[in-house]
CSV table of C-alpha atoms in Angstrom, one decimal:
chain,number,residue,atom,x,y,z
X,26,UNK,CA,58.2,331.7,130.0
X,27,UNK,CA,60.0,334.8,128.4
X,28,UNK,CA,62.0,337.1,130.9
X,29,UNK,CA,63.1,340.8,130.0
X,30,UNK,CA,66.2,341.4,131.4
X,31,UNK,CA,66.1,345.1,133.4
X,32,UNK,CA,68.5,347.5,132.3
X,33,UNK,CA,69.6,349.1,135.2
X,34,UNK,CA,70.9,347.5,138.7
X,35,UNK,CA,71.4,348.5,141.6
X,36,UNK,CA,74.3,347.3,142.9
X,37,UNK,CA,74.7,349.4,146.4
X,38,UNK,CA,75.4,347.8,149.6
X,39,UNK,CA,76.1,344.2,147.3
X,40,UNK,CA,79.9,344.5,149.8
X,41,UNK,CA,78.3,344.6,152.8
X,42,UNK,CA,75.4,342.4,152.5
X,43,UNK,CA,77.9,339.3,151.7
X,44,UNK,CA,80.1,340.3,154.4
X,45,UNK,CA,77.0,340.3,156.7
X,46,UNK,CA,76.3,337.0,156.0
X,47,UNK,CA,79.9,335.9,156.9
X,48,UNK,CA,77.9,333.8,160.0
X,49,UNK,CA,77.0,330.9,157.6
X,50,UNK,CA,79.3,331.6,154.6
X,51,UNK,CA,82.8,332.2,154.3
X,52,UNK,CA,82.9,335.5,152.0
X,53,UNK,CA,86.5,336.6,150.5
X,54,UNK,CA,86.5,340.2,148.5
X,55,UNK,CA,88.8,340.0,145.3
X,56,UNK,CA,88.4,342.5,144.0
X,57,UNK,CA,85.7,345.4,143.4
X,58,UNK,CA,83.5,343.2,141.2
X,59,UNK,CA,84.6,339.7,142.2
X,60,UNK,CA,83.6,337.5,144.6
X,61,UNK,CA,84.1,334.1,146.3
X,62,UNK,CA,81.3,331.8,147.6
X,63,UNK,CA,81.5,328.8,149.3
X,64,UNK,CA,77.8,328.2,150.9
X,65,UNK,CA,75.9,331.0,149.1
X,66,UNK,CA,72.4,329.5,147.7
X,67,UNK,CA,73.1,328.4,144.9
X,68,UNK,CA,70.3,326.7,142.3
X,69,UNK,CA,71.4,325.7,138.4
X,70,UNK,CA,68.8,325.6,135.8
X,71,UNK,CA,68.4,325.6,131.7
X,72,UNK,CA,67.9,328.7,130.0
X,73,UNK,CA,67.1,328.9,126.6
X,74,UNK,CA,68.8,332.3,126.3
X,75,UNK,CA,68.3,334.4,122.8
X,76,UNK,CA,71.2,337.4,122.2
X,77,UNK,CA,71.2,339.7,119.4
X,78,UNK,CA,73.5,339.5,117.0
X,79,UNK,CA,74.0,341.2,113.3
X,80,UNK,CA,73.2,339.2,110.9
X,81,UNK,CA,73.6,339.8,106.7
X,82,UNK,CA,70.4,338.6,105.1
X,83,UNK,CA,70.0,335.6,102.8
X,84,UNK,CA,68.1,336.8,99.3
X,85,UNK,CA,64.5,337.5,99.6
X,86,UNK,CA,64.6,336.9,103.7
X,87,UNK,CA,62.5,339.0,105.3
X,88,UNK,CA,63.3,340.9,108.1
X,89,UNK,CA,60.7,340.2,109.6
X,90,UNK,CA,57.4,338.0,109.5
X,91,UNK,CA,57.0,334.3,107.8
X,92,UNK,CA,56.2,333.1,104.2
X,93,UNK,CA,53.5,330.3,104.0
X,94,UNK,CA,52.5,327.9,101.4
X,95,UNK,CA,51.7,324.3,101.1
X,96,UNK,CA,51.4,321.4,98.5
X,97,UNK,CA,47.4,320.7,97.8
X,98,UNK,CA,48.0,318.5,94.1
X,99,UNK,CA,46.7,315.7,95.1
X,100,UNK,CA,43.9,317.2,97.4
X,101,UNK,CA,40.7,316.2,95.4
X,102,UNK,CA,38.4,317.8,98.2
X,103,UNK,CA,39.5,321.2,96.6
X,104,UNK,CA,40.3,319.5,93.1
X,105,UNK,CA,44.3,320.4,93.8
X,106,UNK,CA,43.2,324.6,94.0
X,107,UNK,CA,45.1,326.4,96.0
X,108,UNK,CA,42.9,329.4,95.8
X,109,UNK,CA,40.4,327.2,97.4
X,110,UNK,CA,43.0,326.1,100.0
X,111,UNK,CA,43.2,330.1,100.9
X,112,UNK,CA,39.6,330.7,100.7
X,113,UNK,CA,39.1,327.6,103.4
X,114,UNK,CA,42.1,329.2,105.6
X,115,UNK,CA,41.4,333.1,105.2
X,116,UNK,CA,44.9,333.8,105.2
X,117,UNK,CA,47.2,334.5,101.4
X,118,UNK,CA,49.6,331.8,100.8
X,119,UNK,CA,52.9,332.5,99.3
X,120,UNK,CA,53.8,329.4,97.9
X,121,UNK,CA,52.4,327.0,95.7
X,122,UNK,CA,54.3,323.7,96.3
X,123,UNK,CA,55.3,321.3,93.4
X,124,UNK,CA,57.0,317.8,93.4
X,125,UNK,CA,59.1,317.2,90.2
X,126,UNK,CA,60.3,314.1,88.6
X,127,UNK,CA,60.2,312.2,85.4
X,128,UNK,CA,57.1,310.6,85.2
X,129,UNK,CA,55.1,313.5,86.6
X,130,UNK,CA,57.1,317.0,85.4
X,131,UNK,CA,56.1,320.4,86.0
X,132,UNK,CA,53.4,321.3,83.0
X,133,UNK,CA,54.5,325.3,81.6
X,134,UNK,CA,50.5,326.2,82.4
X,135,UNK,CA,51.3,325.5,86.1
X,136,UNK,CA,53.9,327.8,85.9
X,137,UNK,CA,51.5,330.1,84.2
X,138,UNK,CA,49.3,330.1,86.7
X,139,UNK,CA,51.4,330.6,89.4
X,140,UNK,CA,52.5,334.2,87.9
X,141,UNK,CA,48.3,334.8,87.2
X,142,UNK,CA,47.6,334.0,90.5
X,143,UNK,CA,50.9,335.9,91.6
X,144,UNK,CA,51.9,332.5,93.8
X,145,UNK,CA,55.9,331.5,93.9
X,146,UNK,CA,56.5,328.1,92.5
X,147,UNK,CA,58.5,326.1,95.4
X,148,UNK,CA,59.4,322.7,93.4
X,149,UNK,CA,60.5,319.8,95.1
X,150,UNK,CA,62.8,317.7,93.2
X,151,UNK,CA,64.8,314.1,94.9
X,152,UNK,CA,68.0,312.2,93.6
X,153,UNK,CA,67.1,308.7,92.3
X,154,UNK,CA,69.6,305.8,93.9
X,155,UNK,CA,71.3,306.3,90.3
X,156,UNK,CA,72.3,310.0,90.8
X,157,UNK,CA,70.8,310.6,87.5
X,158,UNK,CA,70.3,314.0,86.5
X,159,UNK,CA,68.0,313.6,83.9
X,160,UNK,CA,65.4,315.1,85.5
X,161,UNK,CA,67.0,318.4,87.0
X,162,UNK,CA,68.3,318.9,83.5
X,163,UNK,CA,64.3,319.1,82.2
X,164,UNK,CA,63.1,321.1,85.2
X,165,UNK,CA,65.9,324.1,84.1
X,166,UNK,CA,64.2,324.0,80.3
X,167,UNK,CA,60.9,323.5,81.3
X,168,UNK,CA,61.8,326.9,84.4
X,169,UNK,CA,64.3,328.7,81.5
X,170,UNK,CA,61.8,328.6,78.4
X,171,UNK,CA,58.2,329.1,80.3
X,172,UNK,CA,59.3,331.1,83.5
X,173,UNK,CA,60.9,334.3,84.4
X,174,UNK,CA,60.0,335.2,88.4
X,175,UNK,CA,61.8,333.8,90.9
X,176,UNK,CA,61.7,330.0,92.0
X,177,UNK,CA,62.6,328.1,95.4
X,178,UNK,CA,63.9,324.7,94.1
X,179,UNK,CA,64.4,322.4,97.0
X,180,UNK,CA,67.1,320.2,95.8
X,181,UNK,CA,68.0,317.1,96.2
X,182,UNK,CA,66.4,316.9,99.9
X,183,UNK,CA,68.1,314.3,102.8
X,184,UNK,CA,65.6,311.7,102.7
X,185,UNK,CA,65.6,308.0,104.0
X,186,UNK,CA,67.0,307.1,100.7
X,187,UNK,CA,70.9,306.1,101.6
X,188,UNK,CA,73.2,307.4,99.4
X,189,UNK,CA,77.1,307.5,99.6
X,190,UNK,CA,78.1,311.2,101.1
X,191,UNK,CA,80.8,311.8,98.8
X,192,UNK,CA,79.0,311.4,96.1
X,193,UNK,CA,75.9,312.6,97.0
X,194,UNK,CA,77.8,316.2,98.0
X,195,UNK,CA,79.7,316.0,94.1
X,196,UNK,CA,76.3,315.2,92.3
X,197,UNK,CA,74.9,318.2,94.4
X,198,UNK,CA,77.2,320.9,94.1
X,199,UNK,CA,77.2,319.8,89.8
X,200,UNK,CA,73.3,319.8,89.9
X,201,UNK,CA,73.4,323.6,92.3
X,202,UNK,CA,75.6,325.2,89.3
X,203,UNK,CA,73.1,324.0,86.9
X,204,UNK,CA,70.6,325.3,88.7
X,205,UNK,CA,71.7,328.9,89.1
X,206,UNK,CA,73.9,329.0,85.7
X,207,UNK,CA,70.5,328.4,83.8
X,208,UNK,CA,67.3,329.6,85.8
X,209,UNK,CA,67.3,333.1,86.4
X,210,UNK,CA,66.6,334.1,90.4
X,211,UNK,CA,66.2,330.8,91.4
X,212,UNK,CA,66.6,330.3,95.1
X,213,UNK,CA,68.2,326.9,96.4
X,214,UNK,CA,66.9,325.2,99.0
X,215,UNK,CA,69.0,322.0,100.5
X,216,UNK,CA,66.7,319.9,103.5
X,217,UNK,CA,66.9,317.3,105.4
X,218,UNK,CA,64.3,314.9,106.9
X,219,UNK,CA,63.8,315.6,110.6
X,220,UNK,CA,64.9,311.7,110.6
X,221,UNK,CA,68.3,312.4,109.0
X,222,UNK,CA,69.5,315.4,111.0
X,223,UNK,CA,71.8,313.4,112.8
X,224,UNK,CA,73.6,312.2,109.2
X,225,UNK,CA,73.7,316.2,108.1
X,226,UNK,CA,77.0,316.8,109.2
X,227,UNK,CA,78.3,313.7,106.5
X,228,UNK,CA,76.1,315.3,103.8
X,229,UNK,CA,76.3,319.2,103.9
X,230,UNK,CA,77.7,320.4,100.7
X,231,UNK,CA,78.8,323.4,101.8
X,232,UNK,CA,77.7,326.9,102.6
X,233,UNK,CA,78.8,328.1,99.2
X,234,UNK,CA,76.1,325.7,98.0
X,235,UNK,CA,73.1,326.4,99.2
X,236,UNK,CA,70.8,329.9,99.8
X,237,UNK,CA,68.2,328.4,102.0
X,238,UNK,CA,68.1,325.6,105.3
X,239,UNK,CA,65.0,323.6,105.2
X,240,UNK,CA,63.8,321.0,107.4
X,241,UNK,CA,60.9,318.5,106.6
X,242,UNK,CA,58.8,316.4,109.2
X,243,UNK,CA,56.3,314.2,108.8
X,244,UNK,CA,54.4,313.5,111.7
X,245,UNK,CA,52.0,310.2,110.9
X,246,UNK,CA,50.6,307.9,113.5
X,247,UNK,CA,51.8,304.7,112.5
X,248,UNK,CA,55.2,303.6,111.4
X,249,UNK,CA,56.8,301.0,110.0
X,250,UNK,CA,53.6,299.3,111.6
X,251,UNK,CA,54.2,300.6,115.1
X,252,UNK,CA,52.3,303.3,116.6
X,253,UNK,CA,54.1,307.1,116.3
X,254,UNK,CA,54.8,309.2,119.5
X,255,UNK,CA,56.5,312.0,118.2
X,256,UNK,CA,59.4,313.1,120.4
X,257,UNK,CA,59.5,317.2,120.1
X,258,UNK,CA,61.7,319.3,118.7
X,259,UNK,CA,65.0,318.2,119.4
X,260,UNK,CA,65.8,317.4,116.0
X,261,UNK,CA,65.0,320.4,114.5
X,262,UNK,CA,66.3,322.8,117.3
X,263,UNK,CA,69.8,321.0,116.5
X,264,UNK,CA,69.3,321.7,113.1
X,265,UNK,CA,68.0,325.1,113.9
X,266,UNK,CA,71.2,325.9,115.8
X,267,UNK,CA,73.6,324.8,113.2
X,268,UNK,CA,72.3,327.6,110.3
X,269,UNK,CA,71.0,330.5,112.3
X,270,UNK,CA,74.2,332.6,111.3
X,271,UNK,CA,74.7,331.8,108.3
X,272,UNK,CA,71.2,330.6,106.3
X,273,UNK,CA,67.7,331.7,106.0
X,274,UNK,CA,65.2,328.7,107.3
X,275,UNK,CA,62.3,327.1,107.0
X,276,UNK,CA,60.1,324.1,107.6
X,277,UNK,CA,60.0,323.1,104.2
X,278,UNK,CA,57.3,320.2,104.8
X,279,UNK,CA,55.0,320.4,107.5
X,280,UNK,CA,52.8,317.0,107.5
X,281,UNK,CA,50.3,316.4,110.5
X,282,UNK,CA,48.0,312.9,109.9
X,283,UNK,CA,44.6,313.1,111.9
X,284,UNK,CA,43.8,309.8,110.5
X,285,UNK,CA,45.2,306.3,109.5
X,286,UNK,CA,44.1,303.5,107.7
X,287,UNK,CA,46.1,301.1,110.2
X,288,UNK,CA,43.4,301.6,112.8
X,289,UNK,CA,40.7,303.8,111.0
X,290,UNK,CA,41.3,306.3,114.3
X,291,UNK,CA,40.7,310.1,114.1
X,292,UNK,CA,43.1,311.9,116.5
X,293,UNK,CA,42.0,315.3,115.6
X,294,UNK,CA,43.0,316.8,119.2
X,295,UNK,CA,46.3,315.5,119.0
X,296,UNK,CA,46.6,316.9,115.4
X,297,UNK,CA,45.4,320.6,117.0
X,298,UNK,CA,48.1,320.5,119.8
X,299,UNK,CA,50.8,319.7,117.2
X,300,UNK,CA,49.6,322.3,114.9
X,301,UNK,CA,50.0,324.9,117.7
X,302,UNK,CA,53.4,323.5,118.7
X,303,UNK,CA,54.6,324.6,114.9
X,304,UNK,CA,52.5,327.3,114.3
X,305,UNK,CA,53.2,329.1,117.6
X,306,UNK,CA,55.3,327.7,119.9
X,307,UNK,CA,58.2,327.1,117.1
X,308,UNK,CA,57.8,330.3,115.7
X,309,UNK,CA,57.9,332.4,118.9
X,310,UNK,CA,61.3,330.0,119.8
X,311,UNK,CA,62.8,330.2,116.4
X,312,UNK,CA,63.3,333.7,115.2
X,313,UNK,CA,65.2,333.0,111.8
X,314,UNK,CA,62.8,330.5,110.5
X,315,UNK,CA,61.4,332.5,107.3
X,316,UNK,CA,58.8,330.1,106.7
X,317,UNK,CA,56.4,327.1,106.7
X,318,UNK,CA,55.2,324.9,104.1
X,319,UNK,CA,52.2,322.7,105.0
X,320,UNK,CA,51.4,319.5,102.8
X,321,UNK,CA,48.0,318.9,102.8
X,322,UNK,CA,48.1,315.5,101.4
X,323,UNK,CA,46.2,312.0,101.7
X,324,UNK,CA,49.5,309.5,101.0
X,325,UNK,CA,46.9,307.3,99.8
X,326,UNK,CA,46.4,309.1,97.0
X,327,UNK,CA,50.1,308.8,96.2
X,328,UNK,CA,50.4,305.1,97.1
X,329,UNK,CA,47.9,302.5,98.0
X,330,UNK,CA,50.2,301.5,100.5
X,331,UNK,CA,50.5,304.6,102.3
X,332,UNK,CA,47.9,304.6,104.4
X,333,UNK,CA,48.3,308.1,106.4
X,334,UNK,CA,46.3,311.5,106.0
X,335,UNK,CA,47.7,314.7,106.2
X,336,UNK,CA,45.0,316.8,105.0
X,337,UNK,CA,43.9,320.0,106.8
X,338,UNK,CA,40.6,320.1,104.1
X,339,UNK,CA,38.3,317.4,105.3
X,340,UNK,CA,38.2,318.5,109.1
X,341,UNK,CA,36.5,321.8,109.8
X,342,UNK,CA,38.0,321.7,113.4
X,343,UNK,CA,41.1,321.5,112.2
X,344,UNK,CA,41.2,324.5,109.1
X,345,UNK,CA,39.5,326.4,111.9
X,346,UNK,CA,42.6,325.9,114.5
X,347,UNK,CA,44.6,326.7,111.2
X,348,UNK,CA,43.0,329.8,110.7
X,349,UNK,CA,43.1,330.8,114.0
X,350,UNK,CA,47.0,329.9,114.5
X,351,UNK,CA,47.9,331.9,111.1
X,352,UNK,CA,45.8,334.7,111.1
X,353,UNK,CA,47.8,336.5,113.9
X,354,UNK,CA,51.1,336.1,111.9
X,355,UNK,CA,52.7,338.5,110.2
X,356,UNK,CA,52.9,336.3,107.1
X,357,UNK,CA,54.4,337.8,104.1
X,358,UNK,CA,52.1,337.2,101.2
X,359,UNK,CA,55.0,338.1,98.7
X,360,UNK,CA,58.8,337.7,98.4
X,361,UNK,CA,60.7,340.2,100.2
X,362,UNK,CA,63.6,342.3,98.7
X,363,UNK,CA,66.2,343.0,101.9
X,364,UNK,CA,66.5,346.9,102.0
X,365,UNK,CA,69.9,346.5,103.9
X,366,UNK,CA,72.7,344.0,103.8
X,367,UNK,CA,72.9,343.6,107.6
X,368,UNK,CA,70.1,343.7,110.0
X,369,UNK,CA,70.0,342.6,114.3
X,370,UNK,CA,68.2,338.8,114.7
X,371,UNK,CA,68.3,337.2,117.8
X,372,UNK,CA,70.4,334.0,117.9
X,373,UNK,CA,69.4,331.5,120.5
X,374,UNK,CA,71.5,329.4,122.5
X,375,UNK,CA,70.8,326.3,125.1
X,376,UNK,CA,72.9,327.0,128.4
X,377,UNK,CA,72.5,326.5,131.9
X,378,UNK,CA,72.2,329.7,134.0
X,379,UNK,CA,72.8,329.7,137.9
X,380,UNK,CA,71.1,331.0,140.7
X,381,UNK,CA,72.9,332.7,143.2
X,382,UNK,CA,69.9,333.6,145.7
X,383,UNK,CA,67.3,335.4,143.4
X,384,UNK,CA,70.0,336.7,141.0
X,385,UNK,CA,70.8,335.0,137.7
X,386,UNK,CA,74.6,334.6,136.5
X,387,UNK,CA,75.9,332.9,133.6
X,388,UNK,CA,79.7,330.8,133.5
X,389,UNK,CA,81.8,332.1,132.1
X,390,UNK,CA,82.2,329.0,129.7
X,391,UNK,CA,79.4,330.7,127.7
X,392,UNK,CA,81.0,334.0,127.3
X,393,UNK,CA,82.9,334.0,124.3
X,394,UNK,CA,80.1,332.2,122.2
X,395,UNK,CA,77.0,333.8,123.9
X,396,UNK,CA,78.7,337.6,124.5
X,397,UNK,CA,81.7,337.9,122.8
X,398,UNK,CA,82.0,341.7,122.1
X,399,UNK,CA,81.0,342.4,125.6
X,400,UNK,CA,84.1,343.9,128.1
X,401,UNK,CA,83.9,341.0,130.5
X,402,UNK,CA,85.6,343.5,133.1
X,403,UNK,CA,83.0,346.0,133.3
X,404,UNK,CA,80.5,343.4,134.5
X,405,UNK,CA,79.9,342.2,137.9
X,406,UNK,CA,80.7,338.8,138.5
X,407,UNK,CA,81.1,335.5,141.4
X,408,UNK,CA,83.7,333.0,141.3
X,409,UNK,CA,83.2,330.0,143.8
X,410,UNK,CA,85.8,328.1,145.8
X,411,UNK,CA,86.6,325.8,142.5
X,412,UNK,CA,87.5,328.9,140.5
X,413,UNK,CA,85.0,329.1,138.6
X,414,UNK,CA,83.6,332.6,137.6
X,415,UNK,CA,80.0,333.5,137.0
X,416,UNK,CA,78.6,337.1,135.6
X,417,UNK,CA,75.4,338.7,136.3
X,418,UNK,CA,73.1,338.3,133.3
X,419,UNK,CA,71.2,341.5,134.2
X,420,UNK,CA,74.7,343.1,134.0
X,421,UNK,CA,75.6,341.8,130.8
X,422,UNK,CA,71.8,342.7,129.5
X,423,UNK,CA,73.5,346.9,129.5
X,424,UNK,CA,76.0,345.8,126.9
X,425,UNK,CA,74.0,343.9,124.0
X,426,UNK,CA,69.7,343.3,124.1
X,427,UNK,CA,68.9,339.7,125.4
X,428,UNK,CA,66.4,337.8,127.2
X,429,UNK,CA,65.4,334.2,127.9
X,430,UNK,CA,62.9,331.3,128.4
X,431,UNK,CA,63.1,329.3,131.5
């Protein structure tokens, strides 16, 4: 649940209803604003709490709103359209998703057709085991001779492939100066696989190195032969939480299977609560997350061993729950040019918040991250018999626009 913070307190008579209570607590005045507490009712609880900061703008974020898009090649129900994708959905799609590589390159009439049908290419491109960059090298031709608008190029994505960090950060960086010495406005995007969030730290090249965070998860219901439960969004709320002041983000593969081919089992309920989780729930809990990608894909059309389906296209019930989840979003059908350099975002932050009665205080631990510009000695506060000192978020709420989520 959301809580607005009230901007205004009253803070008569605080003095003398402690010192009334002196019967069952002992009560010791420091000073005007501080106080100590030995048996006060006192309760601790999480708080996802979300402060306002300034933020400068990565190119083409909005400053508000969400791009969508979503990777339909291999979707033969609507022969690989996108158009049709839209038509099924009701709602304009931003990007048209492509995965480059050797065998199966980028043809220049797909890049035609993106400008025709005013769609912005979003090409997915992975490092072989040989950090070869044969294929990076024909993406910025095939981009430089047969393409002049701009171009999200996810590069070199974290995936389950291992590969040696140091290298992997050198071939990187090399393949990012390619990238934007060649193709004019491109846009690099550097990922990780929800799975691989823990490894990011080891493989982050750098903030000089990349213009966009993404994050891709794949939600199937069987694997490695075991039945999936999918655990939430820790993984992606630490990644969340590690770019929020410095990148623009998105979910840069959204994959939901309804069906597998392990037990011929459609879970198209499940699939509906999970698309509400993203489409809402993650949305409304991440403000700097720019965007979602959905791929609608059936991996057995990539693999006869993949045996998961991720398509939205063949389930009415679930294209309708997609429809219904994306219509109310204020979804950017076109890249946005920031107007200003700076512009307020709120940045959220996972802390415990105590009760002291029916009034909610923060440590002071949290302070210099959470409120840093704010004159701590303005603010009414507690400190308890272990010295610790607690300030009164509705207090704190008169110096800088907050709320949180309990």
């Amino acid at each position: 649940m959301k809580h607005t913070i009230p901007k205004r307190v009253l803070l008569i008579g605080l003095a003398g209803m402690l010192l009334s209570l002196s019967a069952c607590s002992k009560s010791v005045l420091y000073d005007e604003q501080t106080v100590g507490l030995e048996a006060y009712a006192q309760r601790q609880v999480p708080l996802e709490l979300y402060v306002e900061e300034e933020i400068k703008l990565g190119e083409y974020e909005p400053v508000s709103g969400v791009y969508t898009g979503a990777y339909v090649q291999k979707d033969e129900n609507i022969t690989g359209d996108l158009l049709a994708y839209e038509r099924m959905l009701g709602q304009v799609q931003t990007f048209k998703v492509f995965e480059y590589n050797l065998e199966e390159n980028l043809p220049a009439q797909e890049l035609l057709r993106c400008m025709a049908q005013k769609k912005v290419p979003y090409i997915k491109i992975v490092l072989d085991n040989n950090y070869d960059l044969t294929p990076l090298y024909h993406l910025v031709y095939d981009l430089k001779s047969a393409y002049g608008m701009p171009v999200f190029i996810e590069l070199y994505p974290l995936t389950t492939r291992n590969y040696a960090p140091s290298e992997y950060k050198k071939i990187y960086q090399r393949a990012y100066e390619i990238v934007h010495k060649y193709v004019k406005n491109a846009i690099v995007v550097w990922s990780t696989d929800e799975s691989r969030v823990s490894d990011m730290p080891l493989y982050y090249p750098g903030d000089k190195y990349i213009d966009w965070a993404g994050i891709n998860i794949y939600i199937p219901r069987y694997k490695q032969g075991e039945r999936y439960s999918y655990e939430g969004t820790k993984q992606l709320d630490f990644w969340y939480k590690n770019f929020q002041h410095a990148k623009p983000m998105l979910i840069s593969s959204l994959a939901i299977s309804h069906f597998s081919r392990v037990d011929h089992v459609y879970t198209i309920h499940e699939t509906q609560d999970q698309l509400t989780l993203f489409y809402k729930e993650v949305l409304e809990s991440y403000p700097r997350l720019r965007g979602v990608l959905y791929m609608n894909v059936d991996m057995n059309a990539i693999s006869n061993n993949n045996k998961e389906d991720y398509r939205l296209t063949t389930q009415p019930a679930l294209i309708n729950t997609m429809k219904a989840l994306t219509l109310p979003l204020a979804c950017e059908n076109t890249l946005q040019i920031p107007q200003k350099d700076k512009v307020p975002c709120y940045m959220k932050y996972s802390i415990i918040g105590t009760y002291f009665e029916d009034k909610l205080y923060i440590s002071e631990e949290y302070m210099g991250t959470c409120f840093p510009k704010v004159n701590l000695k303005k603010v009414a506060k507690k400190q308890d018999l272990q010295g610790e000192v607690y300030y009164a978020l509705d207090e704190l709420s008169k110096y800088t626009a907050c709320y949180y989520k309990s």
